[in-house]
Short mmCIF file of C-alpha atoms in Angstrom, two decimals:
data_model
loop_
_atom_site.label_atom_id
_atom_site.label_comp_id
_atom_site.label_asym_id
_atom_site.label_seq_id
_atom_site.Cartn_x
_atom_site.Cartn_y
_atom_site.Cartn_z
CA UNK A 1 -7.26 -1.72 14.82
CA UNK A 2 -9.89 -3.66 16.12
CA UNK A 3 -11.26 -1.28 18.53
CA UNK A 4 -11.06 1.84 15.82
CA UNK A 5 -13.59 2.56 14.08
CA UNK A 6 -13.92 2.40 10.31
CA UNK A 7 -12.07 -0.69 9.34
CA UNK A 8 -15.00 -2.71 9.49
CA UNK A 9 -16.96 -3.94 6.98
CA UNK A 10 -19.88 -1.30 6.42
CA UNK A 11 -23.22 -2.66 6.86
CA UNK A 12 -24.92 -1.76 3.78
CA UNK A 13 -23.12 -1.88 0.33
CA UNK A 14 -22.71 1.61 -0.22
CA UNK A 15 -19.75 0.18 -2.51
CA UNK A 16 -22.10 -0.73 -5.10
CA UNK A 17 -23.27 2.80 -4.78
CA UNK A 18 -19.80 4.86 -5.81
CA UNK A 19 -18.15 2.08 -7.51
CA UNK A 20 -19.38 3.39 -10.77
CA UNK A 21 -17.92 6.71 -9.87
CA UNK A 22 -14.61 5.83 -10.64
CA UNK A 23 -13.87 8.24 -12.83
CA UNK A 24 -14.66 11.10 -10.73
CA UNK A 25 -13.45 9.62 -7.96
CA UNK A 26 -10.62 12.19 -7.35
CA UNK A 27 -13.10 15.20 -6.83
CA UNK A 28 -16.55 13.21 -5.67
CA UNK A 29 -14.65 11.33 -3.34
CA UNK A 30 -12.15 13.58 -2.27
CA UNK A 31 -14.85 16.46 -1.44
CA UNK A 32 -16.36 13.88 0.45
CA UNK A 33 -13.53 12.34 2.68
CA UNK A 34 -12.33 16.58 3.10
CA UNK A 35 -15.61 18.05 4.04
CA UNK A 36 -17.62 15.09 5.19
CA UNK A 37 -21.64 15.50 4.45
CA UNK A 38 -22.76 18.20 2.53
CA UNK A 39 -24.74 21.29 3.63
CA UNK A 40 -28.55 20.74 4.25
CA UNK A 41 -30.68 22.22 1.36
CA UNK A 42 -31.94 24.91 4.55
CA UNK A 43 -29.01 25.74 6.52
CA UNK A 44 -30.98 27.42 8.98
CA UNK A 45 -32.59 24.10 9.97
CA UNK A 46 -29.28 22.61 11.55
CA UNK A 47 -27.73 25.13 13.95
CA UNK A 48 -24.49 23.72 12.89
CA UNK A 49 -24.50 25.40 9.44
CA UNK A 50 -26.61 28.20 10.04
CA UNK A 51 -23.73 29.11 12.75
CA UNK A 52 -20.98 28.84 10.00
CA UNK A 53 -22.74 29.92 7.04
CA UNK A 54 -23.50 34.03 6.98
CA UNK A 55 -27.14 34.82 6.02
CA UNK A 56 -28.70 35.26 2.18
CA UNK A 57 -27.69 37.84 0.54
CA UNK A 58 -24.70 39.14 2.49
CA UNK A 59 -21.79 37.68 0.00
CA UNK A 60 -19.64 40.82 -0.42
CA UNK A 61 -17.18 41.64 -2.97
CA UNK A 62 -13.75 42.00 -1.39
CA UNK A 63 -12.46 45.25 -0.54
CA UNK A 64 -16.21 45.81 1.38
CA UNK A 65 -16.75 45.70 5.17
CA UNK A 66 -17.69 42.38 6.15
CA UNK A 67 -21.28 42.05 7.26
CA UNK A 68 -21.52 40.32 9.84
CA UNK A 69 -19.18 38.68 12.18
CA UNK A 70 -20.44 35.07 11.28
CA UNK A 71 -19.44 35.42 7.69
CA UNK A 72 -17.04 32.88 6.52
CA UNK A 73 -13.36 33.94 6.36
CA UNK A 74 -12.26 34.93 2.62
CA UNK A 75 -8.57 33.92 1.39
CA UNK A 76 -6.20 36.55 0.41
CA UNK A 77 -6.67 38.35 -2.73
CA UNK A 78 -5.25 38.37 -5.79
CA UNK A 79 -4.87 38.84 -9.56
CA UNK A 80 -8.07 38.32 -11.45
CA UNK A 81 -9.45 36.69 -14.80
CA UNK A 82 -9.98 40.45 -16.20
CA UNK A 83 -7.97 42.80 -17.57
CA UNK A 84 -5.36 45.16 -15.37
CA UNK A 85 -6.86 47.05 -13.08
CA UNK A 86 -10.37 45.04 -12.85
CA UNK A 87 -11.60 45.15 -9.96
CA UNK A 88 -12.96 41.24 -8.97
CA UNK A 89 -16.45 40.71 -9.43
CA UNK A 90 -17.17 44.15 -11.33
CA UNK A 91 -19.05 42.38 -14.38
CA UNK A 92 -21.23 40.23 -12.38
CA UNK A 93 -18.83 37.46 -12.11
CA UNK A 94 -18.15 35.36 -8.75
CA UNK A 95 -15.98 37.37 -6.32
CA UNK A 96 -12.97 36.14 -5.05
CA UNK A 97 -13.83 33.71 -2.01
CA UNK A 98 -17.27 33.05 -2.97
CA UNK A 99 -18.62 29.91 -1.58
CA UNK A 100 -19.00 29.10 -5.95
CA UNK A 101 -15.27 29.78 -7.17
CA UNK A 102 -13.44 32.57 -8.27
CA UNK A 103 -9.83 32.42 -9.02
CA UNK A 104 -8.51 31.09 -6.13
CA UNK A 105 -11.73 29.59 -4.99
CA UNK A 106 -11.69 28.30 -0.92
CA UNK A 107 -12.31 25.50 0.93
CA UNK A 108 -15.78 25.45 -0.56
CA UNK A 109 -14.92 26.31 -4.25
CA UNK A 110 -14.84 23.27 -6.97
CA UNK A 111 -11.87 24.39 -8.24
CA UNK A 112 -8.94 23.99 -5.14
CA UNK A 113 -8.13 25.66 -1.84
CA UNK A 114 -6.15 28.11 -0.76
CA UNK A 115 -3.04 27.66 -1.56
CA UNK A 116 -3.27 25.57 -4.31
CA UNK A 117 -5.38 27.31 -7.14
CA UNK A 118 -6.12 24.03 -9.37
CA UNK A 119 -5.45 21.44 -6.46
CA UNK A 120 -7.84 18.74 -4.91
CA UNK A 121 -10.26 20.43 -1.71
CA UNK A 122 -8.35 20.32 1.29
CA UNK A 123 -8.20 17.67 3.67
CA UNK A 124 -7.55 16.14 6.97
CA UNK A 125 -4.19 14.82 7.21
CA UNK A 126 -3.64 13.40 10.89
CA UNK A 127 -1.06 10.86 9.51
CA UNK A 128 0.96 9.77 7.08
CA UNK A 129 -1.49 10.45 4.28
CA UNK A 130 -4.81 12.78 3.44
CA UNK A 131 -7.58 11.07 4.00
CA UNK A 132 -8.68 11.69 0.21
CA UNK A 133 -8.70 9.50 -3.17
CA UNK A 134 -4.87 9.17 -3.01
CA UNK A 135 -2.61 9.62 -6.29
CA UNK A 136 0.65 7.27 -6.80
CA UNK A 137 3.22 9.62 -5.29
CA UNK A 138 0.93 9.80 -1.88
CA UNK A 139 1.03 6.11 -2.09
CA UNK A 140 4.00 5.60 -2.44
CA UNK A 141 5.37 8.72 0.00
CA UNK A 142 2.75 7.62 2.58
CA UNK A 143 5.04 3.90 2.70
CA UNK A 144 8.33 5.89 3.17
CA UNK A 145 6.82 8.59 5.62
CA UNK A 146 5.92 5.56 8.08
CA UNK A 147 9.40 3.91 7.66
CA UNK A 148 10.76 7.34 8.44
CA UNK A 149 8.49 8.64 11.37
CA UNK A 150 7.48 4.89 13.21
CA UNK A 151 10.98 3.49 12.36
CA UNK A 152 11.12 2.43 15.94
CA UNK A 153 8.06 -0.19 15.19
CA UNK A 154 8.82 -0.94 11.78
CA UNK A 155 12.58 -1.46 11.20
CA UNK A 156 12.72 -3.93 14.34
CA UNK A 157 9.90 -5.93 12.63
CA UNK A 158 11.60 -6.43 9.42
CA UNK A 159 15.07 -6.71 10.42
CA UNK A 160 14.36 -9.89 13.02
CA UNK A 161 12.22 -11.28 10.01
CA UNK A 162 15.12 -11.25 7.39
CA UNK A 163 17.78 -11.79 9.77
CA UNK A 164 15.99 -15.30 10.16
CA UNK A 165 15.02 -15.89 6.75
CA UNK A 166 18.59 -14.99 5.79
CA UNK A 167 20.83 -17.03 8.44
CA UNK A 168 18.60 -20.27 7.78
CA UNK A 169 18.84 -19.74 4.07
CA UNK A 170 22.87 -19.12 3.91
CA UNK A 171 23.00 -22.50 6.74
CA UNK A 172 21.14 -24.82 4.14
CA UNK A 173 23.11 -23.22 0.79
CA UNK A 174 26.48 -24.02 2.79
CA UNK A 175 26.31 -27.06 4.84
CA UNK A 176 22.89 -29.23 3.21
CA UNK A 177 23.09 -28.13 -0.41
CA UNK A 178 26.91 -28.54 -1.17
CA UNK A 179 26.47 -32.27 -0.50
CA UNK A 180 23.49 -32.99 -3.10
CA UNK A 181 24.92 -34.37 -6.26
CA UNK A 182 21.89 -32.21 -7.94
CA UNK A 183 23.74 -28.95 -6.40
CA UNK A 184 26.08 -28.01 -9.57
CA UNK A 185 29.58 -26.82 -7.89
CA UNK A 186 33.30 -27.11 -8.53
CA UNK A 187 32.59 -27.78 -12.20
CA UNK A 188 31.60 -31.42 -12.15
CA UNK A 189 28.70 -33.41 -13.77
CA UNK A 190 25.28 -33.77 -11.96
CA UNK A 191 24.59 -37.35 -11.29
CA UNK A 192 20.97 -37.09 -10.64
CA UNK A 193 19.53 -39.55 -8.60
CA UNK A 194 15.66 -39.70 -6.84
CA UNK A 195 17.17 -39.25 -3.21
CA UNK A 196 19.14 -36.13 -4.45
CA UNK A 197 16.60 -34.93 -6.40
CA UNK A 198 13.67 -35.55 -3.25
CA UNK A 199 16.38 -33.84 -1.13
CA UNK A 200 16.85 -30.86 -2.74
CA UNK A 201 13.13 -30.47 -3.31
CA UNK A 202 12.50 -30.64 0.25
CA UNK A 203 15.27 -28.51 1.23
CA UNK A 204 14.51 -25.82 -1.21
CA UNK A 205 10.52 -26.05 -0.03
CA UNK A 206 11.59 -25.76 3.75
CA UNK A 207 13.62 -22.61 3.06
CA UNK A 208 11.02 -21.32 1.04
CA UNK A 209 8.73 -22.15 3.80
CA UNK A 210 10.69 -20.41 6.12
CA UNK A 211 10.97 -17.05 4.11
CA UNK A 212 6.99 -17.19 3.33
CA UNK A 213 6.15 -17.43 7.18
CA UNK A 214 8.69 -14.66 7.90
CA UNK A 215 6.91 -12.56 5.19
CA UNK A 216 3.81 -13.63 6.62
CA UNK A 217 4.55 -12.60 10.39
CA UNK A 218 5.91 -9.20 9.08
CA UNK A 219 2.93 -8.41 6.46
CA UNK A 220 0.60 -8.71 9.73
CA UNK A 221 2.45 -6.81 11.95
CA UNK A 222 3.44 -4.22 9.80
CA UNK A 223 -0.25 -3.72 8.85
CA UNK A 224 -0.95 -2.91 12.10
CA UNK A 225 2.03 -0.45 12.02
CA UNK A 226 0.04 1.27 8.93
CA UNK A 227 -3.28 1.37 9.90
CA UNK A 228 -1.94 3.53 12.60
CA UNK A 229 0.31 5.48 10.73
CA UNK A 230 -2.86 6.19 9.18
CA UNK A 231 -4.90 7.91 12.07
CA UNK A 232 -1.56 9.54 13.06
CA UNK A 233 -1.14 7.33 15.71
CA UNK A 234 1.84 5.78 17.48
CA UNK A 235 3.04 2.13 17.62
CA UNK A 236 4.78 -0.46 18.78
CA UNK A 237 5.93 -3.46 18.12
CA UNK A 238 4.10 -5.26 21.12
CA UNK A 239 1.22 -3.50 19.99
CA UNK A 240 1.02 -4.51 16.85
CA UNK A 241 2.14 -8.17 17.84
CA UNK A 242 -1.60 -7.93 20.40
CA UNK A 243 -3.19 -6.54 17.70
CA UNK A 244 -2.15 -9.31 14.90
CA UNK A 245 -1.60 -12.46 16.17
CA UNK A 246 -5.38 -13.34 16.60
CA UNK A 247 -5.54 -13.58 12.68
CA UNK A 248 -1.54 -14.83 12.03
CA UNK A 249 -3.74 -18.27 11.48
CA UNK A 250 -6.26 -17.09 9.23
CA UNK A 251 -3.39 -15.13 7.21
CA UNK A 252 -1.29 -18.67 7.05
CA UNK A 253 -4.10 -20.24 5.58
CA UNK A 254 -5.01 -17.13 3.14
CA UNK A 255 -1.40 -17.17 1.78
CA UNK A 256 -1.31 -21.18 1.13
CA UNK A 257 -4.85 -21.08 -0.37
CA UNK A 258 -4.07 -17.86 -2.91
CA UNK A 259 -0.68 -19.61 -3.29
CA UNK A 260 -2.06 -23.37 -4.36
CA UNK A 261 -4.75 -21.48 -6.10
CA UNK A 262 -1.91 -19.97 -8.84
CA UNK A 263 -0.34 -22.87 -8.74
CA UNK A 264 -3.51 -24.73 -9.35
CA UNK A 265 -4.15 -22.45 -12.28
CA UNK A 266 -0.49 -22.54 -14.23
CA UNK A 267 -0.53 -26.80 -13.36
CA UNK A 268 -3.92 -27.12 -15.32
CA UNK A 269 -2.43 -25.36 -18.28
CA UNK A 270 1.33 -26.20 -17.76
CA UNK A 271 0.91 -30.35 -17.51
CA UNK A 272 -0.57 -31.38 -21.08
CA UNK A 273 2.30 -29.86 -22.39
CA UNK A 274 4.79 -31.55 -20.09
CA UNK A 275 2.65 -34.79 -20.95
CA UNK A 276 2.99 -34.34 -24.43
CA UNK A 277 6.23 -33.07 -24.33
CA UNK A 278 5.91 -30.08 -26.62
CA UNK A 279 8.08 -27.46 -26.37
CA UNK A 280 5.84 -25.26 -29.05
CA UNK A 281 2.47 -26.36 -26.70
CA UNK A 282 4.71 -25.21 -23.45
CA UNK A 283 5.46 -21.94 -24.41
CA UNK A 284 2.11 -21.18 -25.82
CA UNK A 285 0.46 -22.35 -22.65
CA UNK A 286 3.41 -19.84 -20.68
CA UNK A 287 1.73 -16.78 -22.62
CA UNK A 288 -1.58 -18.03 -21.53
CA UNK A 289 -0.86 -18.78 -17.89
CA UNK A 290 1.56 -15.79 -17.18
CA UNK A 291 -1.95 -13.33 -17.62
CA UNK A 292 -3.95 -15.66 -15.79
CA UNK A 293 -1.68 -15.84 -12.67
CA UNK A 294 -1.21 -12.09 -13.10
CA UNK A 295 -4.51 -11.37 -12.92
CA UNK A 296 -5.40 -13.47 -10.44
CA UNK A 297 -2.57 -12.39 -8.26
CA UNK A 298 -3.76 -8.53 -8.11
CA UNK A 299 -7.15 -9.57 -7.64
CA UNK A 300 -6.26 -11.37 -4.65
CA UNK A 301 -3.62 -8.69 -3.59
CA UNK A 302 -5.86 -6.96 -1.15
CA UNK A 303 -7.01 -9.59 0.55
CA UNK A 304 -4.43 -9.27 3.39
CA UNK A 305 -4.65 -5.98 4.30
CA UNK A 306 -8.95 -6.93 4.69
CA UNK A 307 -8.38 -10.31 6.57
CA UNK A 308 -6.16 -8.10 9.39
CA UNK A 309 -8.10 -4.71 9.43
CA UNK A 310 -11.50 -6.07 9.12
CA UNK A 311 -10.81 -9.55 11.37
CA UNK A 312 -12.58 -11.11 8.54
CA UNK A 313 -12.56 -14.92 7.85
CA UNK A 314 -10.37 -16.53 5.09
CA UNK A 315 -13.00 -16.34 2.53
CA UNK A 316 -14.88 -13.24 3.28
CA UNK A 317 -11.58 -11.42 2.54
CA UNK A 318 -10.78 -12.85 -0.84
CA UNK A 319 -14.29 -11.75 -1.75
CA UNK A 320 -13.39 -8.23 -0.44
CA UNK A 321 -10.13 -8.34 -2.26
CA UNK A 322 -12.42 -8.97 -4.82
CA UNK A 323 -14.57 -6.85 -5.05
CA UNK A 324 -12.52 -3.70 -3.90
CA UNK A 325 -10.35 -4.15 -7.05
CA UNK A 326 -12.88 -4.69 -9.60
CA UNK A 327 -12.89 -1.96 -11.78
CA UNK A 328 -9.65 -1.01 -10.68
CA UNK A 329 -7.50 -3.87 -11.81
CA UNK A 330 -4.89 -1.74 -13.86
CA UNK A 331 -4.61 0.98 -12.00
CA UNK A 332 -3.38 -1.68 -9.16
CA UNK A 333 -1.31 -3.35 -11.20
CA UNK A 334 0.29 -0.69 -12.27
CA UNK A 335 1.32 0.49 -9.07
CA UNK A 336 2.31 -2.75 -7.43
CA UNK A 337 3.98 -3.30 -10.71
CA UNK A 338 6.28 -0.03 -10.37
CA UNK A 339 6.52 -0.87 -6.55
CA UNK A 340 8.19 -4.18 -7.41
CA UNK A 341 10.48 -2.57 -10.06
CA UNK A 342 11.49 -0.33 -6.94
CA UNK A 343 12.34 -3.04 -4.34
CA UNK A 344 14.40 -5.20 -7.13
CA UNK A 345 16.56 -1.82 -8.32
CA UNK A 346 16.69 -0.75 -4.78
CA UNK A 347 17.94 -4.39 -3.66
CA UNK A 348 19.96 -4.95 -6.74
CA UNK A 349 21.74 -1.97 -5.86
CA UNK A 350 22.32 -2.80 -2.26
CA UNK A 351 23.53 -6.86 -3.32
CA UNK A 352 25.34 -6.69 -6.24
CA UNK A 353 27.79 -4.68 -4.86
CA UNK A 354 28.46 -6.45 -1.72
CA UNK A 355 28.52 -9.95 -2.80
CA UNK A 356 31.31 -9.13 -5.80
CA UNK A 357 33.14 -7.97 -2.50
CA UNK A 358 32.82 -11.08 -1.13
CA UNK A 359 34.01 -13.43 -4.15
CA UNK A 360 37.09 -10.69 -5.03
CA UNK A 361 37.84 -9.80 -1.64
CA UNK A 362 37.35 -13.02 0.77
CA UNK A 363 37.24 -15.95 -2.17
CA UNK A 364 39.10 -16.90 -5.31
CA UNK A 365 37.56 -13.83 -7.69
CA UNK A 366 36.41 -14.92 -11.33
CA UNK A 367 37.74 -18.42 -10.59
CA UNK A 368 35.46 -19.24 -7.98
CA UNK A 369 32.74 -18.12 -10.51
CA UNK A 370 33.68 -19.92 -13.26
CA UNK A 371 33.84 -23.59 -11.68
CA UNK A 372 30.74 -22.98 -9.27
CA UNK A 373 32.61 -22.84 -6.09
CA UNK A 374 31.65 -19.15 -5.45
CA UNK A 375 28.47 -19.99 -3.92
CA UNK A 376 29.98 -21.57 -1.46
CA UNK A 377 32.70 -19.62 -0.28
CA UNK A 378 32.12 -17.63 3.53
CA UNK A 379 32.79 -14.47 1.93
CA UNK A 380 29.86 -14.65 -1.02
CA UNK A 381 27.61 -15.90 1.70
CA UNK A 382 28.37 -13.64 4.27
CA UNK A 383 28.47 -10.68 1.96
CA UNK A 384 25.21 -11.74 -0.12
CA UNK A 385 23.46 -12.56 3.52
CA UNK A 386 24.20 -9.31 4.95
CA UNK A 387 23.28 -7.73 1.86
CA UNK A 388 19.80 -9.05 1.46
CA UNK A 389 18.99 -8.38 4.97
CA UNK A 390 19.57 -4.67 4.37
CA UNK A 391 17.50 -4.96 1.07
CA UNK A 392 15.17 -6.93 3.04
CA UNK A 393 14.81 -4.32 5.71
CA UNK A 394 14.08 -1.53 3.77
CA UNK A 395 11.86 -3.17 1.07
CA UNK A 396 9.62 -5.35 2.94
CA UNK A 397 7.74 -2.03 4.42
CA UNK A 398 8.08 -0.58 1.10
CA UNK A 399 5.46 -3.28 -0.16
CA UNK A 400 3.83 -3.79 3.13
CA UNK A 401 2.86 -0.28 2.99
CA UNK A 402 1.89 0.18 -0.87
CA UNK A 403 -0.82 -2.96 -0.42
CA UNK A 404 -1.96 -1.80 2.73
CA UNK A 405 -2.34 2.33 1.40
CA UNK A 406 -3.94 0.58 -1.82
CA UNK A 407 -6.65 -0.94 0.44
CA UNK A 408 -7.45 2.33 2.52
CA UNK A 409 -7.47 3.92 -1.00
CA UNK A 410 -9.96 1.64 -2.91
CA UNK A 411 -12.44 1.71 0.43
CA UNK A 412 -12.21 5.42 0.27
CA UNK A 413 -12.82 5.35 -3.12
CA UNK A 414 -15.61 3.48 -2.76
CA UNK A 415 -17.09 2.93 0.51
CA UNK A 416 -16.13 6.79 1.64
CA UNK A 417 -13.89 5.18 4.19
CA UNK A 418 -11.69 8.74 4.89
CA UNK A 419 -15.62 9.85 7.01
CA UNK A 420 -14.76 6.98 9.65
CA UNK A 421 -11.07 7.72 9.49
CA UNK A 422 -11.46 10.90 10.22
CA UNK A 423 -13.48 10.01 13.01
CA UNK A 424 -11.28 7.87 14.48
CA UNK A 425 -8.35 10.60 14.83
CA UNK A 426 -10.31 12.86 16.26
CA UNK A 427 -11.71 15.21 13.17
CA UNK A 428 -14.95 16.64 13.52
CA UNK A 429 -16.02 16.69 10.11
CA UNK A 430 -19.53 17.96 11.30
CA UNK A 431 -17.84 21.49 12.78
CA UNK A 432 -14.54 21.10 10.23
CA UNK A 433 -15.54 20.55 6.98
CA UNK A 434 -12.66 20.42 4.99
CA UNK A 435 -10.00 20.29 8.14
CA UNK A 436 -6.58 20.33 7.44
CA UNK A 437 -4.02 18.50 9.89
CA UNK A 438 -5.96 17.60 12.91
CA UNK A 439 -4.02 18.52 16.08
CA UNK A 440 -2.30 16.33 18.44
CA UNK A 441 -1.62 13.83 15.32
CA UNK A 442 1.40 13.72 13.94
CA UNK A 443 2.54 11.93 10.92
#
C-alpha cells in the first residue's frame, strides 16, 4: 500500500488532538470519516455547498411543494413524536428531514440516517468495512468478509504457510524426538542427560523457529491482503508478495526484539526465584509477570500492522504501536482476547476430533495413550497434522485481520484516517458527504 494514500504517517500530530476524544469517538469520529469536513460557517462562499445546500429560509414542512429544485432530498415520512393525527412540525418542532433532526433525522441529522433511526451517520463502505469508528462485530465481520470475498489471495497464503510449519513439525516429533531419552514414550524412565537435554532444546527452538517465520511471512502478506480489502480493492498473492517483502526484514527483527523483550521482562522477575529456589517466591513473581507480559504484549500488538502499512523502521513502529493504543489498552485487549478464545474453540473443534481418529482408527486406541506411544504412531500424526493445517488455514487470517482492522480503527479514531481512505477508493467526500458504498468497489 505504499503508493495509496493514507497509510502514512501524518505530518502533524493531529493524534494528540482527538486522542482525548475517546469517548465520543463513535459519533465525532464517525461524522467525520462519513461526511468528511464540515460545512463552512457561509455556505455561499464555497460553490460546493451553496450548490447542495437550498437557500435561508426555504426549509419546508413535508407535505409542501418543494422550493426550489436545489433543495436537499427529504427521506420518507413517517410516524411522529406527537399524538395521532399530528401533523410533523405543527408545534414549532423540527420537521421531518430537517438538516437538525426529527424522527428519522437524514444524512445530516445527529441522531442516524435513513434507515436506521438511532444508528451511527452513514458512511462510505467501498470494502470490507465502513470507513467509521468500527464496533467489535465490524471487526470481527470485516476479518471473515475478506476470507470470504479475496479467498483466492488469502487461503493460498495461509495454507502453504501451515502446510510447512506442519510437515517439518510432524518430521522432527517422529523421526528426531523419539530418539531423545528426554522425549517420554512407551512408558519408560527419562534418563536425562546434557546432550539430550541440549538436543531437545535445539530441536524444539528450530521448530519453533520455523512456525514463527511462517507466521511472520503470512502476517506480512496477509496485511497487504487487508489493507486492500479495505479500499475495496482486489489482490493477489504476487501482489502482496511485491508489496511486502521490502519490510519481511524489518518485521523479522520486530518480532525477535518484542519477543526477547517479554522474555527479558518474565527472566528479570522469574530467575531470583529459580535462584532461590522458592516455590512460594515463583508463583508470586508468575502473578506479577503474567500482567506485565500482558500488557506489554497488547501494547506492542500494533506494531506490525504500522511497520508494513507505514514502511516504518523497527523502532518508529513500536512507538506507533505505542502510542495508537494508549488510552485504548482494554478495549484491545478485550478484543484480541475474545479473538484468541475464537481461534482455540474453532481449532479445538477442528483437532480434537481428528486426531482421536487417528489413535482409535490407525493406532492402538487408549493403549497407545496410556504408555506414550500415541504420539508417535502415523495415524495421530497424520490426523493431528492435517488437522492443524485446516485450523491453521482458517485462523491465521482470523487474527491477521482483527490486528490489522484494530490498527485502521485506532488511526481513524484518532488521526481521522477513514478522510484519506476514502480518498484512496475513489470517494469524494467534498461532493458526497456522507456517501454510502462507493461504486466500482466491491467488498
Amino acid at each position: 500500500m505504499n503508493d495509496s494514500p493514507g497509510w502514512a504517517t501524518p505530518g502533524s500530530s493531529p493524534s494528540d488532538d482527538r486522542s482525548g476524544r475517546d469517548g465520543q469517538g463513535s459519533q465525532g469520529s464517525g461524522s467525520e470519516g462519513a461526511g468528511g469536513t464540515q460545512p463552512p460557517a457561509q455556505p455561499s462562499d464555497d460553490p460546493r455547498w451553496s450548490a447542495a445546500q437550498p437557500p435561508p429560509g426555504q426549509w419546508s414542512n413535508p407535505g409542501t411543494e418543494a422550493p426550489a429544485p436545489t433543495q436537499a432530498p427529504q427521506p420518507q415520512q413517517g410516524p411522529g413524536w406527537g399524538s395521532p393525527g399530528q401533523q410533523p412540525g405543527a408545534q414549532g418542532g423540527p420537521p421531518y428531514g430537517s438538516p437538525y433532526g426529527g424522527q428519522y433525522g437524514n444524512q445530516y441529522g445527529p441522531y442516524g440516517h435513513p434507515g436506521a433511526p438511532w444508528g451511527p451517520p452513514a458512511a462510505a463502505k467501498p470494502g470490507v468495512i465502513p470507513l467509521r469508528p468500527l464496533g467489535l462485530g465490524e471487526i470481527l465481520d470485516g476479518a471473515v468478509s475478506t476470507m470470504r470475498s479475496h479467498w483466492r489471495s488469502v487461503l493460498p497464503i495461509t495454507l502453504f504457510v501451515a502446510v510447512i510449519v506442519q510437515v517439518f513439525g510432524t518430521l522432527v516429533q517422529k523421526y528426531v524426538m523419539a530418539d531423545l531419552e528426554t522425549y517420554p514414550g512407551r512408558g519408560s524412565a527419562i534418563d536425562l542427560s546434557a546432550g539430550d537435554v541440549a538436543g531437545y532444546v535445539a530441536l524444539t527452538g528450530a521448530t519453533y523457529l520455523v512456525q514463527i517465520l511462517g507466521t511472520i511471512l503470512a502476517t506480512a502478506m496477509l496485511t497487504m491482503v487487508f489493507s486492500r480489502a479495505v479500499l475495496g480493492q482486489p489482490s493477489s498473492v504476487a501482489g502482496a508478495w511485491r508489496e511486502s517483502r521490502s519490510q519481511l526484514p524489518r518485521l523479522i527483527g520486530l518480532t525477535l526484539l518484542v519477543g526477547l523483550a517479554l522474555i527479558a521482562a518474565a527472566a528479570v522477575l522469574v530467575v531470583p526465584a529459580i535462584l532461590l529456589e522458592s516455590v512460594g517466591l515463583a508463583f508470586l513473581t508468575l502473578l506479577v509477570v503474567a500482567p506485565i507480559v500482558v500488557w506489554l504484549g497488547v501494547a506492542l500488538s500494533l506494531s506490525s500492522p504500522a511497520l508494513m502499512l507505514e514502511k516504518s523502521t523497527v523502532f518508529k513502529a513500536i512507538a506507533r504501536s505505542w502510542k495508537l493504543v494508549k488510552g485504548s489498552w482494554w478495549r484491545i485487549f478485550g478484543i484480541t482476547l475474545l479473538t484468541g478464545i475464537i481461534t482455540g474453540i474453532i481449532t479445538g473443534i477442528i483437532y480434537y476430533p481428528l486426531s482421536m481418529i487417528g489413535i482409535f482408527g490407525f493406532g492402538n486406541g487408549l493403549d497407545s495413550v496410556m504408555d506414550g506411544s500415541a504420539s508417535q504412531s502415523w495415524g495421530f500424526l497424520i490426523f493431528g497434522g492435517v488437522a492443524l493445517i485446516i485450523a491453521q488455514t482458517i485462523t491465521m487470517p482470523i487474527q491477521a485481520g482483527v490486528t490489522v482492522l484494530l490498527y485502521v480503527d485506532q488511526r481513524i479514531r484518532r488521526e481521522a484516517l477513514d478522510l484519506d481512505l476514502a480518498r484512496a477508493a475513489g470517494v469524494d467526500t467534498a461532493t458526497d458527504p456522507h456517501p454510502g458504498a462507493a461504486p466500482g468497489h466491491g467488498g
